[in-house]
Short mmCIF file of C-alpha atoms in Angstrom, two decimals:
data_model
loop_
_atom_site.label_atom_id
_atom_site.label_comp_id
_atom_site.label_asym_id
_atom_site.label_seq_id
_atom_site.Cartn_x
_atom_site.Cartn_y
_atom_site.Cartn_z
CA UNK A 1 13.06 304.63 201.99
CA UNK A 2 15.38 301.72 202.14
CA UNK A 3 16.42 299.91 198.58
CA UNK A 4 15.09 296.37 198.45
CA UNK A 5 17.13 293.88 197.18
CA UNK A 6 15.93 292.11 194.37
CA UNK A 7 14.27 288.49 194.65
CA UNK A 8 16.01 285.51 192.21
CA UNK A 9 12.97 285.05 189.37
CA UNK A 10 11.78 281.36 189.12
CA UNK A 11 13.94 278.48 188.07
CA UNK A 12 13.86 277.23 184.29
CA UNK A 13 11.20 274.37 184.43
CA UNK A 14 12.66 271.00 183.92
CA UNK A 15 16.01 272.22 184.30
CA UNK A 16 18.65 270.23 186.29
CA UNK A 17 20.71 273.24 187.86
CA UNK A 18 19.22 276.43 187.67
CA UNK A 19 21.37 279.25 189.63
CA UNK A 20 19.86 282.86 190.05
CA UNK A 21 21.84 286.40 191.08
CA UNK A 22 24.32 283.91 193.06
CA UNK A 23 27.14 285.19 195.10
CA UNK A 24 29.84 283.92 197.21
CA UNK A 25 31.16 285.93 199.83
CA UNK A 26 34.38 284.84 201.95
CA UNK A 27 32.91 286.04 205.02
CA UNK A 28 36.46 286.33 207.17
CA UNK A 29 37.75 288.82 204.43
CA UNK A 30 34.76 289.88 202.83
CA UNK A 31 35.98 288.74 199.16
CA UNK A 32 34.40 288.07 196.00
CA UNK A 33 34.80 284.16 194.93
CA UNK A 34 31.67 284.21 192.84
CA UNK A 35 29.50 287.30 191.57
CA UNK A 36 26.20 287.93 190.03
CA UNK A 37 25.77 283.96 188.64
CA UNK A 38 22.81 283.05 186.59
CA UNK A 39 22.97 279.75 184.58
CA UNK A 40 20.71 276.90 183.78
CA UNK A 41 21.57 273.36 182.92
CA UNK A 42 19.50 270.71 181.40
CA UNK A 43 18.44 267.22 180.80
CA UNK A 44 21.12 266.10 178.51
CA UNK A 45 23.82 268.83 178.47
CA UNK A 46 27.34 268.54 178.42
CA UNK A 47 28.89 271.87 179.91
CA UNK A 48 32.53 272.95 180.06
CA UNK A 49 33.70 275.03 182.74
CA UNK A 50 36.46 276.79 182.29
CA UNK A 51 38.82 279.64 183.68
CA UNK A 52 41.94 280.75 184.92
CA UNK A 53 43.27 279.70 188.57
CA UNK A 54 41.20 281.90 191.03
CA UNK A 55 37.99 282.75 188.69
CA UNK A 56 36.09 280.69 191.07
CA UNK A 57 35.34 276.98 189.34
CA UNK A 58 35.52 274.73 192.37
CA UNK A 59 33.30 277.47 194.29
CA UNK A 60 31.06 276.73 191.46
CA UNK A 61 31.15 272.94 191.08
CA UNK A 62 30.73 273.17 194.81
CA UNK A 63 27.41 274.80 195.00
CA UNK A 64 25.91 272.65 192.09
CA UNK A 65 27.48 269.46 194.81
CA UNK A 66 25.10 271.02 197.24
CA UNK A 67 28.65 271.13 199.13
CA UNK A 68 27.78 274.64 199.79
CA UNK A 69 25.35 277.40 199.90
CA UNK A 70 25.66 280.56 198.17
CA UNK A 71 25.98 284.17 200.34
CA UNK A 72 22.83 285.37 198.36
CA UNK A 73 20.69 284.01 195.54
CA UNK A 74 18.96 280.88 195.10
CA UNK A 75 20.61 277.83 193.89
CA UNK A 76 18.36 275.12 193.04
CA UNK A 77 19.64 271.38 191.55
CA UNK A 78 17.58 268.67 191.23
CA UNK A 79 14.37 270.83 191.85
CA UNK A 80 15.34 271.13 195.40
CA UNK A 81 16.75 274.96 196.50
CA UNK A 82 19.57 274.78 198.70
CA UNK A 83 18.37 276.20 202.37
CA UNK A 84 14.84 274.16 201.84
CA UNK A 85 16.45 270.51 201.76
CA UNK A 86 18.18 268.15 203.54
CA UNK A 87 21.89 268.32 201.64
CA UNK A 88 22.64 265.22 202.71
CA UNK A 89 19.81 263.55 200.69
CA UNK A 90 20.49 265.39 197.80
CA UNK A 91 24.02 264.94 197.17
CA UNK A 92 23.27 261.20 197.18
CA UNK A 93 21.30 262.01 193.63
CA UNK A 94 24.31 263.59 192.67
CA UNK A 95 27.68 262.21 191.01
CA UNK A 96 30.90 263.84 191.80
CA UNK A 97 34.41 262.30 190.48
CA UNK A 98 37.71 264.50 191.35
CA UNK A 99 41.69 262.95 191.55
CA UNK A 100 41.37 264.09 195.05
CA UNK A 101 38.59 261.67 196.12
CA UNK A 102 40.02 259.75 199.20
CA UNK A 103 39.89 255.83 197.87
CA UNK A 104 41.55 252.43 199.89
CA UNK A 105 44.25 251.79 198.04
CA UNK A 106 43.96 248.08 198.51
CA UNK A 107 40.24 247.64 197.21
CA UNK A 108 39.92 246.16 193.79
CA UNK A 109 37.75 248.15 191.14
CA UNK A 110 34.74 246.45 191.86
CA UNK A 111 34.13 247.23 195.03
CA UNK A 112 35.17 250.73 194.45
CA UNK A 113 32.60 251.21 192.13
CA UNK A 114 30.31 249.08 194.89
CA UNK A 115 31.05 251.76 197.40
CA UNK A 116 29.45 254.15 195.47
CA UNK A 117 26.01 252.36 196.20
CA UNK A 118 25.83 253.62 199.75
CA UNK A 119 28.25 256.69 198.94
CA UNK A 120 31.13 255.44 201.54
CA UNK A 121 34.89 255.26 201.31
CA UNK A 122 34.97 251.85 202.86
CA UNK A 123 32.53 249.09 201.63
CA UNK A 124 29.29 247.59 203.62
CA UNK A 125 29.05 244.17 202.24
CA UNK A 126 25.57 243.81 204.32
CA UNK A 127 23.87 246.35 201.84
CA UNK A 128 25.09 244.72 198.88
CA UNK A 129 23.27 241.90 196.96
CA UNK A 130 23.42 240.34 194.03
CA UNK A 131 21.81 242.72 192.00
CA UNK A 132 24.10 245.77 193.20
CA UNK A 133 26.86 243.92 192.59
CA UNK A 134 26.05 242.55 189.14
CA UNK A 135 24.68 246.04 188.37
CA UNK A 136 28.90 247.24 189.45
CA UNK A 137 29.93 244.90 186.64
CA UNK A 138 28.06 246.37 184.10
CA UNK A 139 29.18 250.01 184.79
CA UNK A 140 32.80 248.68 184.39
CA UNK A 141 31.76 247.68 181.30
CA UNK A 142 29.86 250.43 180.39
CA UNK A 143 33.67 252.69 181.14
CA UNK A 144 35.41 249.52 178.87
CA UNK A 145 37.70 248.67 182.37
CA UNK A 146 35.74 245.11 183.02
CA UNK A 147 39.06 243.24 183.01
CA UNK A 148 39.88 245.70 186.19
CA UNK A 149 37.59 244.35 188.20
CA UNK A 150 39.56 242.42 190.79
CA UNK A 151 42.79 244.42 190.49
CA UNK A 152 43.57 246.58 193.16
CA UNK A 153 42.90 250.28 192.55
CA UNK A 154 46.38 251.35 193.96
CA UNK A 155 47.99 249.72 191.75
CA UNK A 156 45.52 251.08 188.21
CA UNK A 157 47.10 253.78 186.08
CA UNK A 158 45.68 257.70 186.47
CA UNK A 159 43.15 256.91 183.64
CA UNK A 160 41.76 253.89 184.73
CA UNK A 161 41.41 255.04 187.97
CA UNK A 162 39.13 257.89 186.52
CA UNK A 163 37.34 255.81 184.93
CA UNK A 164 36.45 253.52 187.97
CA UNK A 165 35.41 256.66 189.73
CA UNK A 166 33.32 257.77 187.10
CA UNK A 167 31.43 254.08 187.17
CA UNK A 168 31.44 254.43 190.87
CA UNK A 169 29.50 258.13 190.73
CA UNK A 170 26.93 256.17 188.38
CA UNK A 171 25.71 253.41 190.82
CA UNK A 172 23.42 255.88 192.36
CA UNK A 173 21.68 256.68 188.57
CA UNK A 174 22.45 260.51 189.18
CA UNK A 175 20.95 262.86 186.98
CA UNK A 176 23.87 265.36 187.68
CA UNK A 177 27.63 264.40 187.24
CA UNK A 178 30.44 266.60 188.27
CA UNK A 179 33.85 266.40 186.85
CA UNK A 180 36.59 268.24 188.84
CA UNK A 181 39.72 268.20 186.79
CA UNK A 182 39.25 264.16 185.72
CA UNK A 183 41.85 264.68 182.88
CA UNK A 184 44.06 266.01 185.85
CA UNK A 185 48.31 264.69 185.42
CA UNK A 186 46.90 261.78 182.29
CA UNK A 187 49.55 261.16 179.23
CA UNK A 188 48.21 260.97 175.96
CA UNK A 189 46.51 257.78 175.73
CA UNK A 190 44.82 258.00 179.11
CA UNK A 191 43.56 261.15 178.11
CA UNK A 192 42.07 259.41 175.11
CA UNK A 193 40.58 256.72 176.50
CA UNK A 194 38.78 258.53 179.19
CA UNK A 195 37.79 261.43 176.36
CA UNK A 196 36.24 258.53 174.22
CA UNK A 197 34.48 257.20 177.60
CA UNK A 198 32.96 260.56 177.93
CA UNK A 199 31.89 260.46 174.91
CA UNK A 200 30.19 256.59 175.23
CA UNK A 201 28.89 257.90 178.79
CA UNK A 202 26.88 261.08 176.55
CA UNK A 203 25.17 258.31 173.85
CA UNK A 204 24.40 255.79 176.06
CA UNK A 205 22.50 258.39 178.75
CA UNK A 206 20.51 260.79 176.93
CA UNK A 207 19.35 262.55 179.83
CA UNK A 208 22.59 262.34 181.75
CA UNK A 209 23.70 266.33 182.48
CA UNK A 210 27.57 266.65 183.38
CA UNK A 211 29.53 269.86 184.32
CA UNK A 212 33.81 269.38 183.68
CA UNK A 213 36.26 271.53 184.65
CA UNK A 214 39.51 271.73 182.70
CA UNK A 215 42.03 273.79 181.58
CA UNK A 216 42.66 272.26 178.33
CA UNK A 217 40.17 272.19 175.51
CA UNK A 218 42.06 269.15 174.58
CA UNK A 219 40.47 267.27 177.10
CA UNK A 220 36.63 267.97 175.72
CA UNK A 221 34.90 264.98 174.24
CA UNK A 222 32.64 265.62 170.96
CA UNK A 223 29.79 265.50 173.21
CA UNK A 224 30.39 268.88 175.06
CA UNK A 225 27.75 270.76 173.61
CA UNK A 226 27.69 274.18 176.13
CA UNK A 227 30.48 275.69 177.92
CA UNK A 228 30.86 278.52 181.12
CA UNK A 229 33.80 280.48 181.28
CA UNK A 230 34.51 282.43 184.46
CA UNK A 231 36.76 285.49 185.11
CA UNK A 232 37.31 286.88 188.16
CA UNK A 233 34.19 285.26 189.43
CA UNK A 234 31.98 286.17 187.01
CA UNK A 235 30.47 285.00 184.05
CA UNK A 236 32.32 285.80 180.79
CA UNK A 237 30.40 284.14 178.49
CA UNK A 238 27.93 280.92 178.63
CA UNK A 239 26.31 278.82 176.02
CA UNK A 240 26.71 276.50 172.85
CA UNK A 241 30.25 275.49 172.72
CA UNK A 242 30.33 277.16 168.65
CA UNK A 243 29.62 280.78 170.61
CA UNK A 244 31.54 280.21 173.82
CA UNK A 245 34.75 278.75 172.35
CA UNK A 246 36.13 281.20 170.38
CA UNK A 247 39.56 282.43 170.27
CA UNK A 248 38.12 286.26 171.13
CA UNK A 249 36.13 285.05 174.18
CA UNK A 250 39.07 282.38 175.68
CA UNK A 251 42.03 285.67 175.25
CA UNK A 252 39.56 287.56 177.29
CA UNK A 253 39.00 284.88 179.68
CA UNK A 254 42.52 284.22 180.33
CA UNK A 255 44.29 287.18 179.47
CA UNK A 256 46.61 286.53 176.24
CA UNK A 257 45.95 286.00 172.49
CA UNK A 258 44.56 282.28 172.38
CA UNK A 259 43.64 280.67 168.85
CA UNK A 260 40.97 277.88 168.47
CA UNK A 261 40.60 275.28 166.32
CA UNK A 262 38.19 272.33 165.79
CA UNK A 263 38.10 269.44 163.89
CA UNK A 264 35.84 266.12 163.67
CA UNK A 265 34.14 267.34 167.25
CA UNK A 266 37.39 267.86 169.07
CA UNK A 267 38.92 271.29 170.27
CA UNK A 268 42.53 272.63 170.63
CA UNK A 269 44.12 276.39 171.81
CA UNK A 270 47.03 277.50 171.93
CA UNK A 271 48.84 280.63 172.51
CA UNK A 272 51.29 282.57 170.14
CA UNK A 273 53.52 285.71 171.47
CA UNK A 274 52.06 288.26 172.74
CA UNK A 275 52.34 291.82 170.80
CA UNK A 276 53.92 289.12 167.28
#
């Protein structure tokens, strides 16, 4: 008799992501980029997802894009299970923002954020009326960058530009938003201002569910309330951000003796000598 391979269970009712016994296979040299996943995400959860270079977070973020399928299990977002729906439809429910996001350097903020009604890099000024375009204003003032609204985005700093990409990831009302590395190459007061928009962005959408990755715990608003850390493509340790943060779980996850400390909702690590 052969060995059958166990079947994924069913996905968590309600839930926004729900991944079962994924895997990721790099099918040219047969490695491991992801191994053995389960995790849920709901309505309303704020998720860190952290690791060391290599453990597999943009494989990750990827799947929950529906940029990808997984070599085995079932990955489901937005009730749909990848394999059983057009990707193309989904991933229009879906908000990604990364640095790397190809943008016209010449297009003011507004119709950046515009663009992000019919999920282009250049604008179609046929499929926008009034109310698109008055609903664009608001989400720059939602992210507190109204007065960018005609100035060009080439010429915005790294923060604001984050911040006009997180407005334009919210025209399409996703339920899902995907941060890849938003904090990535800020100083110190961009990183503040976007950490304080994240942390507007939670309040004001209750029901909102948004997956960062980052290397810093710096960068983690107050409203991060779960976080994922990956080693090696597999899952260390998941859950409430009180249990996942710790200084025991973050040395195992990246190697070295890391202490953690919190204070009024916001994180920091750091790393003393090893063997002191």
């Amino acid at each position: 008799m052969t060995e059958e391979t166990p079947q994924p269970g069913p996905a968590a009712p309600g839930a926004v992501v729900t991944l079962r016994q994924v895997s990721v296979r790099r099918y040219t040299t047969d490695q491991v980029i992801l191994d053995d996943i389960d995790w849920t995400v709901r309505p309303g959860e704020h998720w860190a997802l952290l690791g060391a270079n290599g453990a597999g977070k943009t494989t990750l973020l990827r799947l929950l894009g529906a940029l990808m399928h997984p070599t085995t299990g079932a990955v489901e977002v937005l009730g749909s299970r990848l394999g059983r729906v057009d990707v193309r439809e989904l991933r229009a429910r879906i908000g990604h923002v990364t640095s790397a996001q190809r943008v016209p350097q010449d297009l003011d903020a507004h119709t950046v954020v515009l663009t992000g009604h019919t999920g282009t890099v250049q604008p179609l000024w046929r499929m926008y009326d009034e109310q698109v375009r008055q609903r664009a204003h608001e989400l720059l003032g939602e992210l507190d960058i109204k007065e960018l609204a005609d100035r060009p985005y080439g010429v915005c700093s790294g923060g604001q530009r984050a911040r006009i990409l997180i407005a334009r990831a919210l025209m399409a009302e996703p339920a899902l938003l995907l941060l890849d590395e938003p904090f990535n190459a800020l100083d110190l007061p961009s990183r503040e201002d976007l950490v304080e928009a994240m942390h507007r962005l939670a309040e004001g959408r209750p029901r909102l569910a948004t997956v960062t990755v980052t290397h810093h715990l710096e960068e983690l608003s107050p409203a991060v309330s779960h976080a994922l850390l990956l080693r090696e493509g597999r899952v260390l340790t998941q859950g409430p951000v009180d249990e996942a943060l710790t200084g025991t779980w973050l040395t195992a996850c990246f190697g070295r003796p890391i202490a953690v400390n919190r204070h009024e909702g916001r994180w920091w690590a750091y790393s003393g000598r090893q063997g002191s």
